[in-house]
Short mmCIF file of C-alpha atoms in Angstrom, two decimals:
data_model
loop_
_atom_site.label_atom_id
_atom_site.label_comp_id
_atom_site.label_asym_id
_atom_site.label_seq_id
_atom_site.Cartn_x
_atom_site.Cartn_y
_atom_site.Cartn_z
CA UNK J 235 0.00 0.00 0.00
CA UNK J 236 1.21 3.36 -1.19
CA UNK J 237 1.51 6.15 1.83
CA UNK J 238 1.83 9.71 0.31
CA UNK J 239 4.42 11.78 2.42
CA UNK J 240 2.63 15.05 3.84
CA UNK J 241 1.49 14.56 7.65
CA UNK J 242 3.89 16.00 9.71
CA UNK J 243 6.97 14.64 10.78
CA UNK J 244 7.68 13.55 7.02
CA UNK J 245 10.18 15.05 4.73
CA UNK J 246 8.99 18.45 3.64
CA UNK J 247 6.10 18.82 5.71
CA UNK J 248 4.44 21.58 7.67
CA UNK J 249 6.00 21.85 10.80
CA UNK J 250 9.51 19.99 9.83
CA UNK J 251 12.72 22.19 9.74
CA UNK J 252 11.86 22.82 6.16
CA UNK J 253 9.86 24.97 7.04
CA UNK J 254 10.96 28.67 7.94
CA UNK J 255 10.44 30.54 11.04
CA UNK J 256 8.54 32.80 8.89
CA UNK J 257 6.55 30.24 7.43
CA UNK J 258 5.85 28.38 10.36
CA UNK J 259 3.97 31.34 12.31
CA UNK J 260 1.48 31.37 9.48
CA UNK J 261 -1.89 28.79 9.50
CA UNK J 262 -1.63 25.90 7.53
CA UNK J 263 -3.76 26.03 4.25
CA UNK J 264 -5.44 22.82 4.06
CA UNK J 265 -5.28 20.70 0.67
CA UNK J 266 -7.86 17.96 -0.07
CA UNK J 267 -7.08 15.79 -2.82
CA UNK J 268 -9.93 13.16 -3.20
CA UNK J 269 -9.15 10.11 -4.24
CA UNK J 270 -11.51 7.11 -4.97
CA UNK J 271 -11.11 3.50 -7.00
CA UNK J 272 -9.74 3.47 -10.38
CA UNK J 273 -8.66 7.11 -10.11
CA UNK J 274 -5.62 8.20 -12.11
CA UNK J 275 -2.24 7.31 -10.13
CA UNK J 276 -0.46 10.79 -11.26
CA UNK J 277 -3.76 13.08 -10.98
CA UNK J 278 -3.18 12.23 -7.16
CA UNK J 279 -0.03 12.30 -6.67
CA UNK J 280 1.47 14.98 -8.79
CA UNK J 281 -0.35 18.04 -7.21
CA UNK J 282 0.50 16.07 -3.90
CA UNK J 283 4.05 16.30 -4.93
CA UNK J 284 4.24 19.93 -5.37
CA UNK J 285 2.37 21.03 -2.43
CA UNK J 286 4.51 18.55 -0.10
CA UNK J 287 7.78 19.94 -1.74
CA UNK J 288 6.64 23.26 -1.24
CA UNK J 289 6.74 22.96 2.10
CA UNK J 290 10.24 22.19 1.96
CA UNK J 291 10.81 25.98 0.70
CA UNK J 292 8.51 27.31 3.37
CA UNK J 293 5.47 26.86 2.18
CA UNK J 294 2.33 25.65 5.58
CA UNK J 295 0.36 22.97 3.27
CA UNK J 296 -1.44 20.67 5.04
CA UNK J 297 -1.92 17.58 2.75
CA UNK J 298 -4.61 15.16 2.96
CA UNK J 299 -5.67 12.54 0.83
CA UNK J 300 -9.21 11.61 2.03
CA UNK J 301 -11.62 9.39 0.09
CA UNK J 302 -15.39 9.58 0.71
CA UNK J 303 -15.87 6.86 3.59
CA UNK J 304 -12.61 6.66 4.39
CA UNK J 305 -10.88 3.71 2.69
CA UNK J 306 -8.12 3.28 0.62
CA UNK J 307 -8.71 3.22 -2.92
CA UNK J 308 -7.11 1.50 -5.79
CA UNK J 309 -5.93 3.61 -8.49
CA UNK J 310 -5.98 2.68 -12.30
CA UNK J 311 -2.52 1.78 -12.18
CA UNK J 312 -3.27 -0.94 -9.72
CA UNK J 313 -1.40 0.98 -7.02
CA UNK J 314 -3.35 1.11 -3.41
CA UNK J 315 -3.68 4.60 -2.23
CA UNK J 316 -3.94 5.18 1.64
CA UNK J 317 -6.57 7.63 2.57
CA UNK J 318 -5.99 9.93 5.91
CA UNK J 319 -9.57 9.93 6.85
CA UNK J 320 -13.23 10.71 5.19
CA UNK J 321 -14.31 13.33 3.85
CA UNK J 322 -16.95 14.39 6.28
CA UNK J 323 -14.06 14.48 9.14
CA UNK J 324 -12.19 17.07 7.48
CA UNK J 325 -12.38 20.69 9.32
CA UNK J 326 -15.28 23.09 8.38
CA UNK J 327 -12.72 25.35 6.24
CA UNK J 328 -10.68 23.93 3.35
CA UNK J 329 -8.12 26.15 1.46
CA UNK J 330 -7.74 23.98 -1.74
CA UNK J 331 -9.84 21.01 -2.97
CA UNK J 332 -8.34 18.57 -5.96
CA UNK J 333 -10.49 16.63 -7.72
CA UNK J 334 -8.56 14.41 -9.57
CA UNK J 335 -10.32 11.96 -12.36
CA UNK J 336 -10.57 8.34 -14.14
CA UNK J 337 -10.59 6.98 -17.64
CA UNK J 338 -13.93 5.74 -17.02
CA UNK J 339 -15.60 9.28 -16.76
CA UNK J 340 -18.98 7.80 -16.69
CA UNK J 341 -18.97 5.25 -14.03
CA UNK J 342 -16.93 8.73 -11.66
CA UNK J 343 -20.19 10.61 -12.44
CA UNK J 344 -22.59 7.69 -11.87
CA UNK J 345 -21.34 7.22 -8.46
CA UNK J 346 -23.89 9.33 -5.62
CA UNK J 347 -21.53 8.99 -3.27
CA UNK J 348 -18.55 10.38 -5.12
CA UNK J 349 -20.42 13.57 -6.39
CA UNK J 350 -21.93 14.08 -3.19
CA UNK J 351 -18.86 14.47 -1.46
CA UNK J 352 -17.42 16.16 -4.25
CA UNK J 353 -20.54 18.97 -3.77
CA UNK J 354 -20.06 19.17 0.60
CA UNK J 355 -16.36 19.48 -0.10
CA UNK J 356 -16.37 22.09 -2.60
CA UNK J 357 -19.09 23.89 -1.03
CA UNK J 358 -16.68 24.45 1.90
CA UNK J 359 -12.99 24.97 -0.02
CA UNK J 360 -12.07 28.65 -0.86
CA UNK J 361 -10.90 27.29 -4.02
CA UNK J 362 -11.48 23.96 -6.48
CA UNK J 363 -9.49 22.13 -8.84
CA UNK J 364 -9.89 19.31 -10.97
CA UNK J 365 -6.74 17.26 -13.30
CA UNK J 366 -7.81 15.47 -15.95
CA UNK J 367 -11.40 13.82 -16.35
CA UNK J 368 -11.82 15.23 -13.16
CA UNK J 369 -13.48 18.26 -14.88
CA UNK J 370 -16.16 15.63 -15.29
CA UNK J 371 -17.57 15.68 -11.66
CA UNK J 372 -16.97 19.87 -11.11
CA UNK J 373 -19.23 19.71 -14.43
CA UNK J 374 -21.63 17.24 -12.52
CA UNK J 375 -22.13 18.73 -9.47
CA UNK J 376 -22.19 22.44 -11.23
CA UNK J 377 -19.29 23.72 -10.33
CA UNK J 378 -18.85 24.18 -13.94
CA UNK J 379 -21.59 26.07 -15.45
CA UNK J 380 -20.98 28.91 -17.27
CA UNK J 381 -17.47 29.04 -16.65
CA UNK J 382 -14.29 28.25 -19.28
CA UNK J 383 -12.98 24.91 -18.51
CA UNK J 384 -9.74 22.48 -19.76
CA UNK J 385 -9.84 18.33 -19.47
CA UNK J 386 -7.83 16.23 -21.64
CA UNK J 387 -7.67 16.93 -25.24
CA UNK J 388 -9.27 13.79 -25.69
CA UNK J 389 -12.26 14.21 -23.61
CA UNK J 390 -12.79 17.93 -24.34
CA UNK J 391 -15.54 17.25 -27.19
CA UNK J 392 -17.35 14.85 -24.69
CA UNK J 393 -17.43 17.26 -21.93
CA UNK J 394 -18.81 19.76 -23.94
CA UNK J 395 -21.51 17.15 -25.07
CA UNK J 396 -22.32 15.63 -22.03
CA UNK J 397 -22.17 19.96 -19.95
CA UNK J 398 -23.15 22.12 -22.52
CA UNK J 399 -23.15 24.92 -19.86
CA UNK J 400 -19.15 24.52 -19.95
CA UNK J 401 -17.41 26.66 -22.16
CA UNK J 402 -14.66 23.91 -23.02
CA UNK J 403 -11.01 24.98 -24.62
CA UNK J 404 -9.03 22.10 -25.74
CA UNK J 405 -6.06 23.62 -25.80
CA UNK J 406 -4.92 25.14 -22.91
CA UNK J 407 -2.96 23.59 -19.87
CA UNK J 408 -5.13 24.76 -17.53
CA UNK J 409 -7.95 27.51 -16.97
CA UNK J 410 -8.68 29.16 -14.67
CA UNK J 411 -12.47 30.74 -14.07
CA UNK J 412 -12.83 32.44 -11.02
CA UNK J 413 -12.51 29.96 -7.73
CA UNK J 414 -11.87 27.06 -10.11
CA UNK J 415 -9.22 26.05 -11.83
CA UNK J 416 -9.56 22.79 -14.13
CA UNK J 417 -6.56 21.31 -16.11
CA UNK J 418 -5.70 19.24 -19.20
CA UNK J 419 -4.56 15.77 -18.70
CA UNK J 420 -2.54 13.67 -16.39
CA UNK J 421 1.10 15.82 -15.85
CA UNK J 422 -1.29 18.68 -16.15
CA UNK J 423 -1.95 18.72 -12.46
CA UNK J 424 1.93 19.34 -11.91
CA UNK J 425 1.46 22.76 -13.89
CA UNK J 426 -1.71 23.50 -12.22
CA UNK J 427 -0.78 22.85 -8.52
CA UNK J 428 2.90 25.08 -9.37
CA UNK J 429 0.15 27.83 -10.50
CA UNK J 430 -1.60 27.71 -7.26
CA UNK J 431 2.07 27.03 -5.44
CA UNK J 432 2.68 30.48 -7.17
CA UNK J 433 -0.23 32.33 -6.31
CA UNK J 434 -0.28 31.92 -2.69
CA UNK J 435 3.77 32.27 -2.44
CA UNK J 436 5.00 34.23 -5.46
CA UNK J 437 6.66 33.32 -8.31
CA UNK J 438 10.62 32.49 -6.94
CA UNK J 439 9.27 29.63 -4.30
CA UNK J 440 7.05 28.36 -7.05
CA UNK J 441 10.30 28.05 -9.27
CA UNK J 442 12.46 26.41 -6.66
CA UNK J 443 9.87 23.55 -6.49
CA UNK J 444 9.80 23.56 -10.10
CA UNK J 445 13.65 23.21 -10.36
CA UNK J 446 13.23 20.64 -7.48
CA UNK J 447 10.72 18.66 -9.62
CA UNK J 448 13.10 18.79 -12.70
CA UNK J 449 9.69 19.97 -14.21
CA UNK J 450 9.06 23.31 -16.38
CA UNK J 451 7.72 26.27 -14.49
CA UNK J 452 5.64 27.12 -17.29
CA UNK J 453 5.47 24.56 -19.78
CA UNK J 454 5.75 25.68 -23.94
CA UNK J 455 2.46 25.60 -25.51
CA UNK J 456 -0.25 23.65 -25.05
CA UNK J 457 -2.19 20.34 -25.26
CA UNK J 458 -2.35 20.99 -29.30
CA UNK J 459 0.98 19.59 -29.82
CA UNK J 460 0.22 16.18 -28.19
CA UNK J 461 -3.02 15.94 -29.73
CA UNK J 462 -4.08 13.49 -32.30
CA UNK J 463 -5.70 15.59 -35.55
CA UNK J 464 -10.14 15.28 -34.77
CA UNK J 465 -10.95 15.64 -38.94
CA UNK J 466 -13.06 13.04 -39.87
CA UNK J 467 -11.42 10.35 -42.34
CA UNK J 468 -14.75 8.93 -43.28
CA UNK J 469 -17.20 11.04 -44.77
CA UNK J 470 -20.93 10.04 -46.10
CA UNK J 471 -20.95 11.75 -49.42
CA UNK J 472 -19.74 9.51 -52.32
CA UNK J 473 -17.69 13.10 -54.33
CA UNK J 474 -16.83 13.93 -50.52
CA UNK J 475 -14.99 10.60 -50.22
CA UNK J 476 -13.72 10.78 -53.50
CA UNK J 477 -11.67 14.41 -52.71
CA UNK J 478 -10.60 13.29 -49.44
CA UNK J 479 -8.99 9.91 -50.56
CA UNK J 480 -7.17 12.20 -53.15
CA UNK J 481 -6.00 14.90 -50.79
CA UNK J 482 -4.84 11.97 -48.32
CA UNK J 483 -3.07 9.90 -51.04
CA UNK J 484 -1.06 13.44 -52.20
CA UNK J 485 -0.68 16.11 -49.74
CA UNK J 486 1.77 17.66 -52.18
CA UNK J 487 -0.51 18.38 -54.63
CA UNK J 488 -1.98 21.60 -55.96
CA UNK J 489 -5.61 20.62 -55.09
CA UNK J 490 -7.09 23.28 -56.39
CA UNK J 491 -11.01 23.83 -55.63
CA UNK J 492 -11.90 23.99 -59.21
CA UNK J 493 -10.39 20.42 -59.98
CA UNK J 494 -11.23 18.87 -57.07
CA UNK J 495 -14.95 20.05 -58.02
CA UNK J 496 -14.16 18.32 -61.38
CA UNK J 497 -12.26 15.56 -60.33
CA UNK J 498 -15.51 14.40 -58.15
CA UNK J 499 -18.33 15.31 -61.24
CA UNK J 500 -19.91 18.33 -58.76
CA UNK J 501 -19.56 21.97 -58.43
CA UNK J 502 -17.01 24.18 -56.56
CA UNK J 503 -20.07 25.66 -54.79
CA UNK J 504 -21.58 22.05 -53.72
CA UNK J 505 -17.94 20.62 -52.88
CA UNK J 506 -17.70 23.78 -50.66
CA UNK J 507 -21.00 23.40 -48.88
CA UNK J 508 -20.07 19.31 -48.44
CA UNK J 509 -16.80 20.20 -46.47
CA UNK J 510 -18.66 22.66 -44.55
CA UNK J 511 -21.49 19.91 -43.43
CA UNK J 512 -19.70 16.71 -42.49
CA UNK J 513 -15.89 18.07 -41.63
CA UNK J 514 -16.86 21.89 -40.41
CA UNK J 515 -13.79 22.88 -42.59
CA UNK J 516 -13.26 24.59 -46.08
CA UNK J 517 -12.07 22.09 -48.55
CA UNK J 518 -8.58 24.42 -48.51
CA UNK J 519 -8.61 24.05 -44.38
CA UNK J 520 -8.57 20.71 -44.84
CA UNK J 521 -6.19 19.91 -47.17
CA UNK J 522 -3.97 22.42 -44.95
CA UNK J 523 -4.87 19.91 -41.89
CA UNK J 524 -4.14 16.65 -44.28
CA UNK J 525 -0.54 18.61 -45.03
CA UNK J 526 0.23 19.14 -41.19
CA UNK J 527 0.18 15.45 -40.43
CA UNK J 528 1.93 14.54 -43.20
CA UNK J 529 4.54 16.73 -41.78
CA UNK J 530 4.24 15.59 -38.73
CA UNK J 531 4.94 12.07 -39.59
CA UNK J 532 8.27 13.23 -41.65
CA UNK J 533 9.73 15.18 -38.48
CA UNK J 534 9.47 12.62 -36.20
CA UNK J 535 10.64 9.78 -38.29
CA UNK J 536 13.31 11.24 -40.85
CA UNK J 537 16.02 13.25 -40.94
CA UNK J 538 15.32 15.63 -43.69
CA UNK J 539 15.80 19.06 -43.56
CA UNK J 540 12.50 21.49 -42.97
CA UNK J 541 12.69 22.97 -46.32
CA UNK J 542 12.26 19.76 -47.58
CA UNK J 543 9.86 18.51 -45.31
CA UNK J 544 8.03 22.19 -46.31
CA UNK J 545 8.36 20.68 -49.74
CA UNK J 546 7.17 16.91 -49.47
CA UNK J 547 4.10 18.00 -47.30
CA UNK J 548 3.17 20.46 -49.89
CA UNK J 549 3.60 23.73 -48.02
CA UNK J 550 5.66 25.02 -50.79
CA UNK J 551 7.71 27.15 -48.45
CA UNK J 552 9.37 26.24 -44.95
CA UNK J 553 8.04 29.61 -43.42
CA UNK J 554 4.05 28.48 -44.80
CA UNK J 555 4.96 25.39 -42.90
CA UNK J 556 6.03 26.95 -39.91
CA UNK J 557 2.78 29.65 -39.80
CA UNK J 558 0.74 26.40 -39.81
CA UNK J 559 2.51 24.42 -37.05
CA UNK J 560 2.06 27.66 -35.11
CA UNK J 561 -1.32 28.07 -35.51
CA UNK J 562 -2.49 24.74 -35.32
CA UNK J 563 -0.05 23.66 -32.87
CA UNK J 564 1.27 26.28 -30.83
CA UNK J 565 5.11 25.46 -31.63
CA UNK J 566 7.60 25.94 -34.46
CA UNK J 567 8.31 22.63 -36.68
CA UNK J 568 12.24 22.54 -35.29
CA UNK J 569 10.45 22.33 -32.14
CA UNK J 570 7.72 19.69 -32.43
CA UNK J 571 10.21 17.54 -33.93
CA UNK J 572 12.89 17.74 -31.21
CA UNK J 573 10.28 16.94 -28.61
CA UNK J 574 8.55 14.36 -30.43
CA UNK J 575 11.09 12.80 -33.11
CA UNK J 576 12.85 9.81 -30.09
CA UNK J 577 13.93 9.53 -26.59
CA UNK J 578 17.29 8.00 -28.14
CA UNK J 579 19.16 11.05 -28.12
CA UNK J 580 18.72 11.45 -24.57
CA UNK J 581 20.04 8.04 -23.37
CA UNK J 582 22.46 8.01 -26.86
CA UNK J 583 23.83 11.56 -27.98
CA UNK J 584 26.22 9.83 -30.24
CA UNK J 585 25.52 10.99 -33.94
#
């Protein structure tokens, strides 16, 4: 059974000489992280992480993991989690509230007792945050509505299906919307608790635990670059399948409108209006979006230089290329490929 440092007498918590003199005549702010069965392994103990290693830089966390009865819980990863008590036995006033989340969004937000204890707890913390799909049960108890809100890139269209109150953005790491603050997936909660490390105790403690961590203090873009491209491959309309299989099968074409039109025996005007329907994109956007993962797949696997890459995508030019990874991405093509491209030149730096 896993125990997560952060009562006191453990390394880096309240009231250990990690702590300053300073630090220590302040009141602890209390941290709840809920955990229950199948939860995410990291959406606990990431956040837990930074708050407990703030501490060692004199910050007055007091971390508890607390489930809703009580018990310990078994994460997705197989890993047993011990809680420090229930919910209910927590003191009237919380500071922070973490709500982290499971694959399984469906079965978190089906659960009575989970959302019920996710509503009493929020209802008393003077802030809430959720990693991961656990934007699902903020959006289920209402915490949610009418605010801007970040999950997973994955799971972004399906909160915005399932809450339609919940103004959803895909990309970003985290958002923040008044007392709540909901972030993207997994690691996210690592850049979300440093934000809230940095809020309450400025910007220089909130780097030392980032240095600590090895992690970034503000991490480069955001969840576009790790995300799979969401344009439909399979489309309804005979011409519309037609166009797309050609775009696919040579991104380095021309593909102009008017012989695309041609090509599939209907109009410009009608090919337009198809695109529109069943991909929401201009027949242009999408060959643009058919381009980018074709250079995608050349960074990471070869070794060619971005002018050619430009070329063999059918950008034309390495700076088009670049204004597209930008925009679409949120990072420059020299970049995506050196974070993407292997892990072999970390263990191997050998040419």
């Amino acid at each position: 059974m896993t125990r997560i440092p952060g009562a006191p007498g453990t390394p880096g918590a309240p009231g250990t000489a990690g702590a300053t003199g300073r630090a220590a005549a302040r009141p602890r702010h209390l941290v709840a992280v809920l955990a229950f069965d199948q939860v995410q392994l990291l959406d606990v103990t990431g956040p837990v992480e930074v708050f407990t290693t703030a501490n060692a830089h004199g910050a007055r966390y007091d971390v508890r993991i607390v489930s809703a009865a009580g018990a310990d819980v078994r994460t997705s990863a197989g890993v047993r989690i011990g809680a420090d008590s229930a919910a209910d036995t927590l003191p009237g006033r919380l500071g922070t509230l973490v709500v982290p989340g499971r694959a399984d969004w469906r079965q978190a937000v089906g659960d009575p007792a989970l959302t019920g204890t996710v509503e009493a707890l929020a209802a008393r913390s003077g802030r809430v945050a959720s990693v991961c799909a656990g934007a699902f049960l903020l959006a289920e108890a209402g915490l949610l509505d009418g605010r801007r809100a970040a999950t997973h890139w994955q799971l972004a269209a399906e909160l915005a299906a399932a809450y339609p109150r919940v103004s959803v953005e895909p990309d970003p790491l985290f958002v923040r919307d008044g007392r709540v603050t909901t972030s993207a997936g997994v690691t996210a909660g690592i850049d979300l608790a440093l934000a809230l490390v940095e809020e309450d105790h400025g910007a220089d403690l909130a780097r030392a635990v980032a240095r600590q961590l090895v992690v970034f203090m503000a991490r480069p873009a955001g969840q576009s670059q790790f995300s799979a491209r969401l344009v439909p491959r399979e489309a309804r309309h005979p011409a519309l399948r037609q166009v797309m299989d050609a775009v696919g099968a040579d991104p380095a074409a021309a593909h102009r409108m008017d012989d695309l039109a041609r090509a599939a025996g209907v109009s410009p005007r009608h090919l337009g209006r198809l695109f529109r329907a069943e991909t929401g994109l201009s027949p242009g956007q999408y060959a643009e979006s058919v381009r980018l993962e074709a250079a995608q797949a050349l960074l990471e696997a070869g070794n060619d230089a971005v002018d050619t890459v430009a070329e063999q995508a059918g950008f034309g030019s390495a700076e088009s290329m670049r204004r597209a990874f930008q925009q679409s991405l949120g990072v420059a093509p020299t970049t995506y490929r050196a974070r993407f491209r292997s892990t072999a030149r970390v263990f191997d730096p050998a040419p």
